[in-house]
Coordinates of C-alpha atoms and ligand atoms in Angstrom, one line a residue:
X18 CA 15.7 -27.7 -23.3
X19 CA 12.5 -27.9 -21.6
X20 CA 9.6 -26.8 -23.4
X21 CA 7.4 -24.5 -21.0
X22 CA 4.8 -22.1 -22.2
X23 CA 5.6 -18.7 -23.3
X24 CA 3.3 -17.7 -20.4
X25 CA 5.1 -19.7 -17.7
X26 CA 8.8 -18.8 -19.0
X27 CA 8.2 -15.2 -18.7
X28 CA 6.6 -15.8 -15.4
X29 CA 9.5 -17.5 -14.1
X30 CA 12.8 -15.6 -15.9
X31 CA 14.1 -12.6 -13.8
X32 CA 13.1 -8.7 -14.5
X33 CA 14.4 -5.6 -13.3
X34 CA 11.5 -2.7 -14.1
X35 CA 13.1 0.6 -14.9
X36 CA 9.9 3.2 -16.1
X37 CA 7.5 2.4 -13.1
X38 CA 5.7 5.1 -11.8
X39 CA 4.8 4.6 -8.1
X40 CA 1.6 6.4 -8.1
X41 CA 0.3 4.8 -11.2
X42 CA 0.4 1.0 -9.3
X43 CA -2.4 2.5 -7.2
X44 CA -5.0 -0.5 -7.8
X45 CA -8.8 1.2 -7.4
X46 CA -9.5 -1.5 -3.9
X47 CA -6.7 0.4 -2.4
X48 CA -7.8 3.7 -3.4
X49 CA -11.0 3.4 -1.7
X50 CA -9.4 1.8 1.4
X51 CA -7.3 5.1 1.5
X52 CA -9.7 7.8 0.8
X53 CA -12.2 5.7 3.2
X54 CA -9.7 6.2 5.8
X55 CA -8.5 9.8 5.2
X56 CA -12.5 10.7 5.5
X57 CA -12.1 12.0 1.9
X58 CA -14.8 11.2 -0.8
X59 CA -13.6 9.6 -4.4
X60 CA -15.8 11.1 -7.5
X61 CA -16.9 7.2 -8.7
X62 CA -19.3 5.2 -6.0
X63 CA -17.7 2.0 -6.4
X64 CA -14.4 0.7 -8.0
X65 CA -16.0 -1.2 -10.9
X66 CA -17.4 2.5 -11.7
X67 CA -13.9 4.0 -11.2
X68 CA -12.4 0.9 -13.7
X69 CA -14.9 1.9 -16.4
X70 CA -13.5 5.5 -16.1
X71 CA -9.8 3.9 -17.4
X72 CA -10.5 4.6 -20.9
X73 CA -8.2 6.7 -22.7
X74 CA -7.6 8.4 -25.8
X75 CA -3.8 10.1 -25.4
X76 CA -1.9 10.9 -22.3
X77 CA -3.6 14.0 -21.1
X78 CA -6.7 12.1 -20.3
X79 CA -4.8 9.4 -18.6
X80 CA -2.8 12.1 -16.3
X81 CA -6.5 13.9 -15.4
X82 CA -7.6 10.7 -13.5
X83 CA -3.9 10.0 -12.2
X84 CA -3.2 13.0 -10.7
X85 CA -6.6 12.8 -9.3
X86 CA -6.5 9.7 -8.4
X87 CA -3.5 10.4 -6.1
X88 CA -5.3 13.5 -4.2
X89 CA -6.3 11.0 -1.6
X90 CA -2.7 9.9 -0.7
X91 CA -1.9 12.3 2.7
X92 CA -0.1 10.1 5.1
X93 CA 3.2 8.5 5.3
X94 CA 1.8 5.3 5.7
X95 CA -0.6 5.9 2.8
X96 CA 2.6 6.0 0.5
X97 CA 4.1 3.1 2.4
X98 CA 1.1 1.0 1.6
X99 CA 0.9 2.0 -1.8
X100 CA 4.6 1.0 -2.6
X101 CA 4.4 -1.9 -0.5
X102 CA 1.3 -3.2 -2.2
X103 CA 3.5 -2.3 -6.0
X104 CA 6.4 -4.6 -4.4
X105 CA 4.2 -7.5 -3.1
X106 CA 2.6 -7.8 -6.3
X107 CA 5.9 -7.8 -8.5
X108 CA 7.9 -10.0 -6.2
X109 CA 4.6 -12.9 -7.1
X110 CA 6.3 -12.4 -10.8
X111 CA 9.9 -12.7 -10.5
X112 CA 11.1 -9.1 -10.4
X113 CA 14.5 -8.7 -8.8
X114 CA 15.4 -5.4 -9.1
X115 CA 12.9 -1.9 -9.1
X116 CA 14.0 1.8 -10.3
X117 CA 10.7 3.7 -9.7
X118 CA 9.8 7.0 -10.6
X119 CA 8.4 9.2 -7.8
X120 CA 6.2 12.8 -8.6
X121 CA 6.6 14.8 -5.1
X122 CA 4.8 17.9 -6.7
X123 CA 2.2 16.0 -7.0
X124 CA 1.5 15.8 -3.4
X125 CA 3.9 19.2 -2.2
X126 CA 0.8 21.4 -4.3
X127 CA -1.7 19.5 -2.2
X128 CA 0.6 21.0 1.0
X129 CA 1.5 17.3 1.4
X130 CA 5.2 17.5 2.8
X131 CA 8.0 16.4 1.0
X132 CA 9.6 14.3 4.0
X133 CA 5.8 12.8 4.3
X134 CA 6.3 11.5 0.8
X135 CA 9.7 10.3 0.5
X136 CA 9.8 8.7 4.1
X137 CA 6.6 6.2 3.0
X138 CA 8.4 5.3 0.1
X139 CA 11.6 4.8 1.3
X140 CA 10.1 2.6 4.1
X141 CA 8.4 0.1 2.0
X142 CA 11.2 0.1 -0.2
X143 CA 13.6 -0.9 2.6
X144 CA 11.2 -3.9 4.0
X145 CA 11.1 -4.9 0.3
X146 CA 14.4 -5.5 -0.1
X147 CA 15.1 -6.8 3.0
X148 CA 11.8 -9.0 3.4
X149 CA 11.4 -10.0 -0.6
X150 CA 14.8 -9.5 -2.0
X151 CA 13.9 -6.6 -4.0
X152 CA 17.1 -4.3 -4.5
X153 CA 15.6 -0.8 -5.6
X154 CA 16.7 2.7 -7.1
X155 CA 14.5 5.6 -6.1
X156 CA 14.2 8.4 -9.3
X157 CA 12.5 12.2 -8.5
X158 CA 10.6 13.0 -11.2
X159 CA 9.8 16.8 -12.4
X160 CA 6.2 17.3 -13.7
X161 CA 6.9 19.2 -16.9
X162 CA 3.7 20.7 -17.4
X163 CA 4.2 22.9 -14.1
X164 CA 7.5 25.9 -14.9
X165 CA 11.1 24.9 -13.7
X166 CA 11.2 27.4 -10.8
X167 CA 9.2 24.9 -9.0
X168 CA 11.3 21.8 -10.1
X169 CA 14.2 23.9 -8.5
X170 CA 12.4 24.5 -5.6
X171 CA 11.6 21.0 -5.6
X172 CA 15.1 19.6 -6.4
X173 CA 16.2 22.1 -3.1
X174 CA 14.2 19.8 -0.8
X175 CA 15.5 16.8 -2.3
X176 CA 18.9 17.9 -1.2
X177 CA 19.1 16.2 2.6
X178 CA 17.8 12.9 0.8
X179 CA 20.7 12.6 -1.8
X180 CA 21.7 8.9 -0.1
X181 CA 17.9 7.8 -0.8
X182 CA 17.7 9.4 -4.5
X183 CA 19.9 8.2 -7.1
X184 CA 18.5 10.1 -9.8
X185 CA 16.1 13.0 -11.4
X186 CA 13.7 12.1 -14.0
X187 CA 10.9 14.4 -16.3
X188 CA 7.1 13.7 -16.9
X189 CA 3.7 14.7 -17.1
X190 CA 2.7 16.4 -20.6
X191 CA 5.3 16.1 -22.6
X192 CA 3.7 18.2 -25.8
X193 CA 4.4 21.9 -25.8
X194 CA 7.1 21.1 -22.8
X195 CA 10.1 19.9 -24.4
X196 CA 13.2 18.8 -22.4
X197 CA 14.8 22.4 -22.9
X198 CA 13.0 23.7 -20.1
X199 CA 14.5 21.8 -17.8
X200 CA 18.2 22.7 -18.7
X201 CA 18.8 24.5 -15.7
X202 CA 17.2 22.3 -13.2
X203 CA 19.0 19.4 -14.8
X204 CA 22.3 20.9 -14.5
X205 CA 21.9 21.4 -11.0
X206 CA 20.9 18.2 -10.2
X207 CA 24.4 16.9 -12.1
X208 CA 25.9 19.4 -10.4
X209 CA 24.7 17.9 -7.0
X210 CA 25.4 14.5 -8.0
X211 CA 21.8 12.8 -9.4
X212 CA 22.0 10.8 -12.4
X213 CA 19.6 12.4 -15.1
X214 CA 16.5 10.4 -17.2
X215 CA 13.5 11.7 -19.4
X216 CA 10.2 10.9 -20.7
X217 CA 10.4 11.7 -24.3
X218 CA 9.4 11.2 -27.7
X219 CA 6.3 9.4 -26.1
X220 CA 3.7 11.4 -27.8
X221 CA 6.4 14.4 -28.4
X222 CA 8.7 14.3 -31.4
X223 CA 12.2 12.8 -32.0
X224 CA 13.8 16.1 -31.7
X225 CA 12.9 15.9 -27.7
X226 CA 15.1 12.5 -27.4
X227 CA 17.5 14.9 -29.3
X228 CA 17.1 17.8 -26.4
X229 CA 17.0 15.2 -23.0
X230 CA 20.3 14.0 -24.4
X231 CA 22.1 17.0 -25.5
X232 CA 21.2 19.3 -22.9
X233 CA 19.7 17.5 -19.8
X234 CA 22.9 14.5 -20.2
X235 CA 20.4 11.7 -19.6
X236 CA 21.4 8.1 -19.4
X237 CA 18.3 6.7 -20.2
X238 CA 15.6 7.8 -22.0
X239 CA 12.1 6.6 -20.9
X240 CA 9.9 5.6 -23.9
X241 CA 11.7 7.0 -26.8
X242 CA 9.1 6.0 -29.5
X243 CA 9.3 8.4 -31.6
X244 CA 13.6 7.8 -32.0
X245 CA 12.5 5.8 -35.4
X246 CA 11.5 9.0 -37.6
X247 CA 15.3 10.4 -37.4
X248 CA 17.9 7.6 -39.0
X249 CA 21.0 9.4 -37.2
X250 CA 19.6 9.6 -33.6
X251 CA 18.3 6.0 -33.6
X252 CA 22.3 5.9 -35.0
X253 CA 23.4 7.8 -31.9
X254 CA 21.5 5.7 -29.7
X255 CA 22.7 2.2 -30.6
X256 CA 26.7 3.3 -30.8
X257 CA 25.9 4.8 -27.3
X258 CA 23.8 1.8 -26.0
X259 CA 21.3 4.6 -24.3
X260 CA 18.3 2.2 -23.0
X261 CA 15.3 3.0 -23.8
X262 CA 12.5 1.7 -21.2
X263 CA 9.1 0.7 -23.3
X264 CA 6.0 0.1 -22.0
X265 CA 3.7 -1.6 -24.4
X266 CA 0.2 -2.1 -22.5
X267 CA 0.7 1.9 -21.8
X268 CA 1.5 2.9 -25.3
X269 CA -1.5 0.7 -26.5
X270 CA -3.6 2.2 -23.6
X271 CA -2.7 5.9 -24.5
X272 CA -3.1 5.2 -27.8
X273 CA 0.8 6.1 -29.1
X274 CA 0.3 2.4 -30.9
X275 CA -3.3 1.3 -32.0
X276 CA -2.5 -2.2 -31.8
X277 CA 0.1 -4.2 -29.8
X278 CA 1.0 -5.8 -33.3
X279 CA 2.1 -2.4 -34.7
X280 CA 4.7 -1.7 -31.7
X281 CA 7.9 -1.1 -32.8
X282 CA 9.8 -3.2 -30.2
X283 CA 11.0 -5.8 -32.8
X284 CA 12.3 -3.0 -35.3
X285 CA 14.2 -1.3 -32.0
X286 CA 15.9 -4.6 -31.6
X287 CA 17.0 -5.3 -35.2
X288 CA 18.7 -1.7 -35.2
X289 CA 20.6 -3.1 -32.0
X290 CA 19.1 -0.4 -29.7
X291 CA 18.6 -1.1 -25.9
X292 CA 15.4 -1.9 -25.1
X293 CA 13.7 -3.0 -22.0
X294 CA 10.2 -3.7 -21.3
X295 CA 8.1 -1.9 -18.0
X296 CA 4.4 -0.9 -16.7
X297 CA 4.8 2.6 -16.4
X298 CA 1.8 2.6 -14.8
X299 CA 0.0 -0.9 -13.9
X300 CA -3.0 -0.2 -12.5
X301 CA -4.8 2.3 -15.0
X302 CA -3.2 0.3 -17.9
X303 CA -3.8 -3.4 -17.3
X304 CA -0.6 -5.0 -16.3
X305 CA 2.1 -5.2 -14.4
X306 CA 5.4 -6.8 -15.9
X307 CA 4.5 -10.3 -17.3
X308 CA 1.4 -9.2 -18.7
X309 CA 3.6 -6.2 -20.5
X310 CA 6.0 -9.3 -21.7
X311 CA 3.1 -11.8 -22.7
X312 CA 1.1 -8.9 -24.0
X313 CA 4.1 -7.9 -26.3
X314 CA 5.4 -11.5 -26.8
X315 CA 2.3 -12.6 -28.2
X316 CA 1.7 -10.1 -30.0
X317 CA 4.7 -9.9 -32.2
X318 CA 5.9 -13.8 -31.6
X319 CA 8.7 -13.0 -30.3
X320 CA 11.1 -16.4 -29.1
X321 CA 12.4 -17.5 -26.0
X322 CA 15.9 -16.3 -27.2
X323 CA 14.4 -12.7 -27.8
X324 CA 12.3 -12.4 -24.6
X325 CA 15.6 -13.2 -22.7
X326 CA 17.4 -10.6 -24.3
X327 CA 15.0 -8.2 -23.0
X328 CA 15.0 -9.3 -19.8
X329 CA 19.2 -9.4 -20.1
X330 CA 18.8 -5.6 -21.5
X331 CA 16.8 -4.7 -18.3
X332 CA 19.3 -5.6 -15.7
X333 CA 22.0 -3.8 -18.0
X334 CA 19.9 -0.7 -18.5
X335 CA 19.7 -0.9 -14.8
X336 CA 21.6 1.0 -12.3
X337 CA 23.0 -1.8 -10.6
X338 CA 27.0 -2.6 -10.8
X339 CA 29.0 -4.5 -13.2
X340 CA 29.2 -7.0 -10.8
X341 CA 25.1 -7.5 -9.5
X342 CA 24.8 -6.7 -13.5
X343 CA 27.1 -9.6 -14.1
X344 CA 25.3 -12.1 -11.9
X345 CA 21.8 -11.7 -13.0
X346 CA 22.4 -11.9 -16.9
X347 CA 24.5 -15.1 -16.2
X348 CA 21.2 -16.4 -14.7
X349 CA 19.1 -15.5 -17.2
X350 CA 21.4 -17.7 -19.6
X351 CA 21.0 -20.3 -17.5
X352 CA 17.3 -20.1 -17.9
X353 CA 17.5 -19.8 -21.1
X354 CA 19.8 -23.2 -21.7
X355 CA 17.2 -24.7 -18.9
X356 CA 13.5 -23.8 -20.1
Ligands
ADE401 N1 3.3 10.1 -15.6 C1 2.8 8.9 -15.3 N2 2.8 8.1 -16.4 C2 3.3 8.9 -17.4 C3 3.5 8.7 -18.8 N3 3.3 7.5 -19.4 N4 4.0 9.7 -19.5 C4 4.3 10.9 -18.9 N5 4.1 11.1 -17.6 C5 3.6 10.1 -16.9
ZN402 ZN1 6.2 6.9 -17.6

């Protein structure tokens, strides 16, 4: 057994990232490069001005500056470079495999089309896996503050790109819009085939892992924070093995933890639960992947043997199969024995 730095074996083990938001990787330099392009003005005059602005006390305040943040995406080639420039950077830190969560309302209320969107995406995506080595699931994403007649709508234009979308996800505000009203939508998209996830118990209560599982079927829940307050969910979700995707530098950034130290990762994994750790969104929250890993690993000195679980955990969260599953975690043993 070697004896590299906690830093350096992190940097070197493999990661699949499950809870990645593809507009929240949109790095302020880009931004400007966009709107500069697009002939449309951004509200901050430079981007140490628009940095100083990524200060946040809970998740509303983060999705104001997303969202907005986002307005000045119009082009297919602005989403191609923006997902491009997400793969390029996580290729640098040893991610193998991406499942990344896309928002299309975000853009289809701006009269952006859909096909604009997902084309981009779906590009860059394609050159990353063959140019990088990448291997990617794409996720749709329902923005649960708007009412589920528009995520139907939505979920109708998704239809002709079923072979490019593997599954459905929920975000956006999550108090006051509990999973429930999304049971129809969610259905539907079984129905038609889409595997099902859900942001919950984030800010929102347990009762909302409760409600994604029992009536919108999901196979994953994203975050999940909030599972420790109810003894028989957190139960439920370690005899099922339902992964729950973390994100520490967001939680500590939207203020669902105050300090990294108080995370709960450590408890999650002494009740057996399926954990992974992810950057939600890396450019408004400090980090991409290893920094979410050091961040956390430091923070709660956690060992070699424990970081490699989690990065075990991701690629069996993942969506991959048993055998690409298989392949990757034998790796990661390797590693292990090796560093
Ligand atoms: N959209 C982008 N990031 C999100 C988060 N952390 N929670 C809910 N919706 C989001
Ligand atoms: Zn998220």
């Amino acid at each position: 057994m070697k004896d590299i730095s906690i830093e350096k074996f992190i940097a070197g083990i493999p990661k699949a990232e499950l809870h990645l938001h593809i507009e929240g990787t949109f790095e302020p330099e880009l931004m400007f490069t966009i709107a500069h392009r697009n002939n449309l003005k951004i509200s901050y005059s430079s981007v140490d001005a628009l940095k100083k602005a990524y200060r946040f006390n809970n998740l509303q305040e983060f999705l104001d500056i997303y969202y907005a943040g986002a307005s000045v995406l119009i082009h297919e080639l602005d989403f191609y470079d923006l997902t491009w420039a997400y793969l390029s950077k996580v290729h640098l830190q040893n991610v193998k495999h991406v499942e990344i969560f896309f928002d299309p309302q975000t853009h289809t209320q701006r009269d952006i089309s859909f096909d604009v969107v997902i084309n981009g995406i779906y590009r860059a995506l394609l050159d990353g896996q063959e140019k990088l080595g990448i291997s990617f699931r794409l996720i749709m994403c329902f923005l649960r503050h708007l009412d589920e007649a528009s995520a139907l709508k939505t979920l109708d234009k998704a239809l002709p790109y079923k072979k490019w979308i593997s599954g459905v996800g929920l975000d956006s505000s999550e108090v006051g819009n509990p999973p429930s009203k999304f049971q129809k939508v969610f259905n539907k998209a079984i129905e038609e085939g889409f595997l099902t996830v859900a942001h919950a118990g984030e800010e929102g209560p347990s009762e909302y892992i409760w409600e994604a599982i029992d009536l919108l079927k999901v196979i994953r829940i994203d975050h999940g924070n909030r599972c420790l307050d109810d003894d028989i969910l957190v139960k439920k979700l370690a005899e099922v093995q339902i992964p729950l995707t973390l994100c520490p530098l967001s939680n500590l950034e939207l203020k669902v933890v105050q300090d990294l130290k108080e995370h709960p990762l450590v408890k999650m994994m002494e009740k057996n639960l399926l954990v992974t750790i992810n950057s939600d969104d890396p450019a408004y929250f400090g980090g991409y992947m290893n920094e979410n890993y050091l961040g956390i690993a430091q923070a709660l000195n956690l060992s070699k043997k424990q970081i490699a679980q989690l990065a075990k955990n991701s690629f069996k969260a993942s969506w991959l199969s048993a055998s690409e599953k298989h392949t990757t975690i034998r790796q990661i043993e390797t590693y292990l024995q090796n560093n």
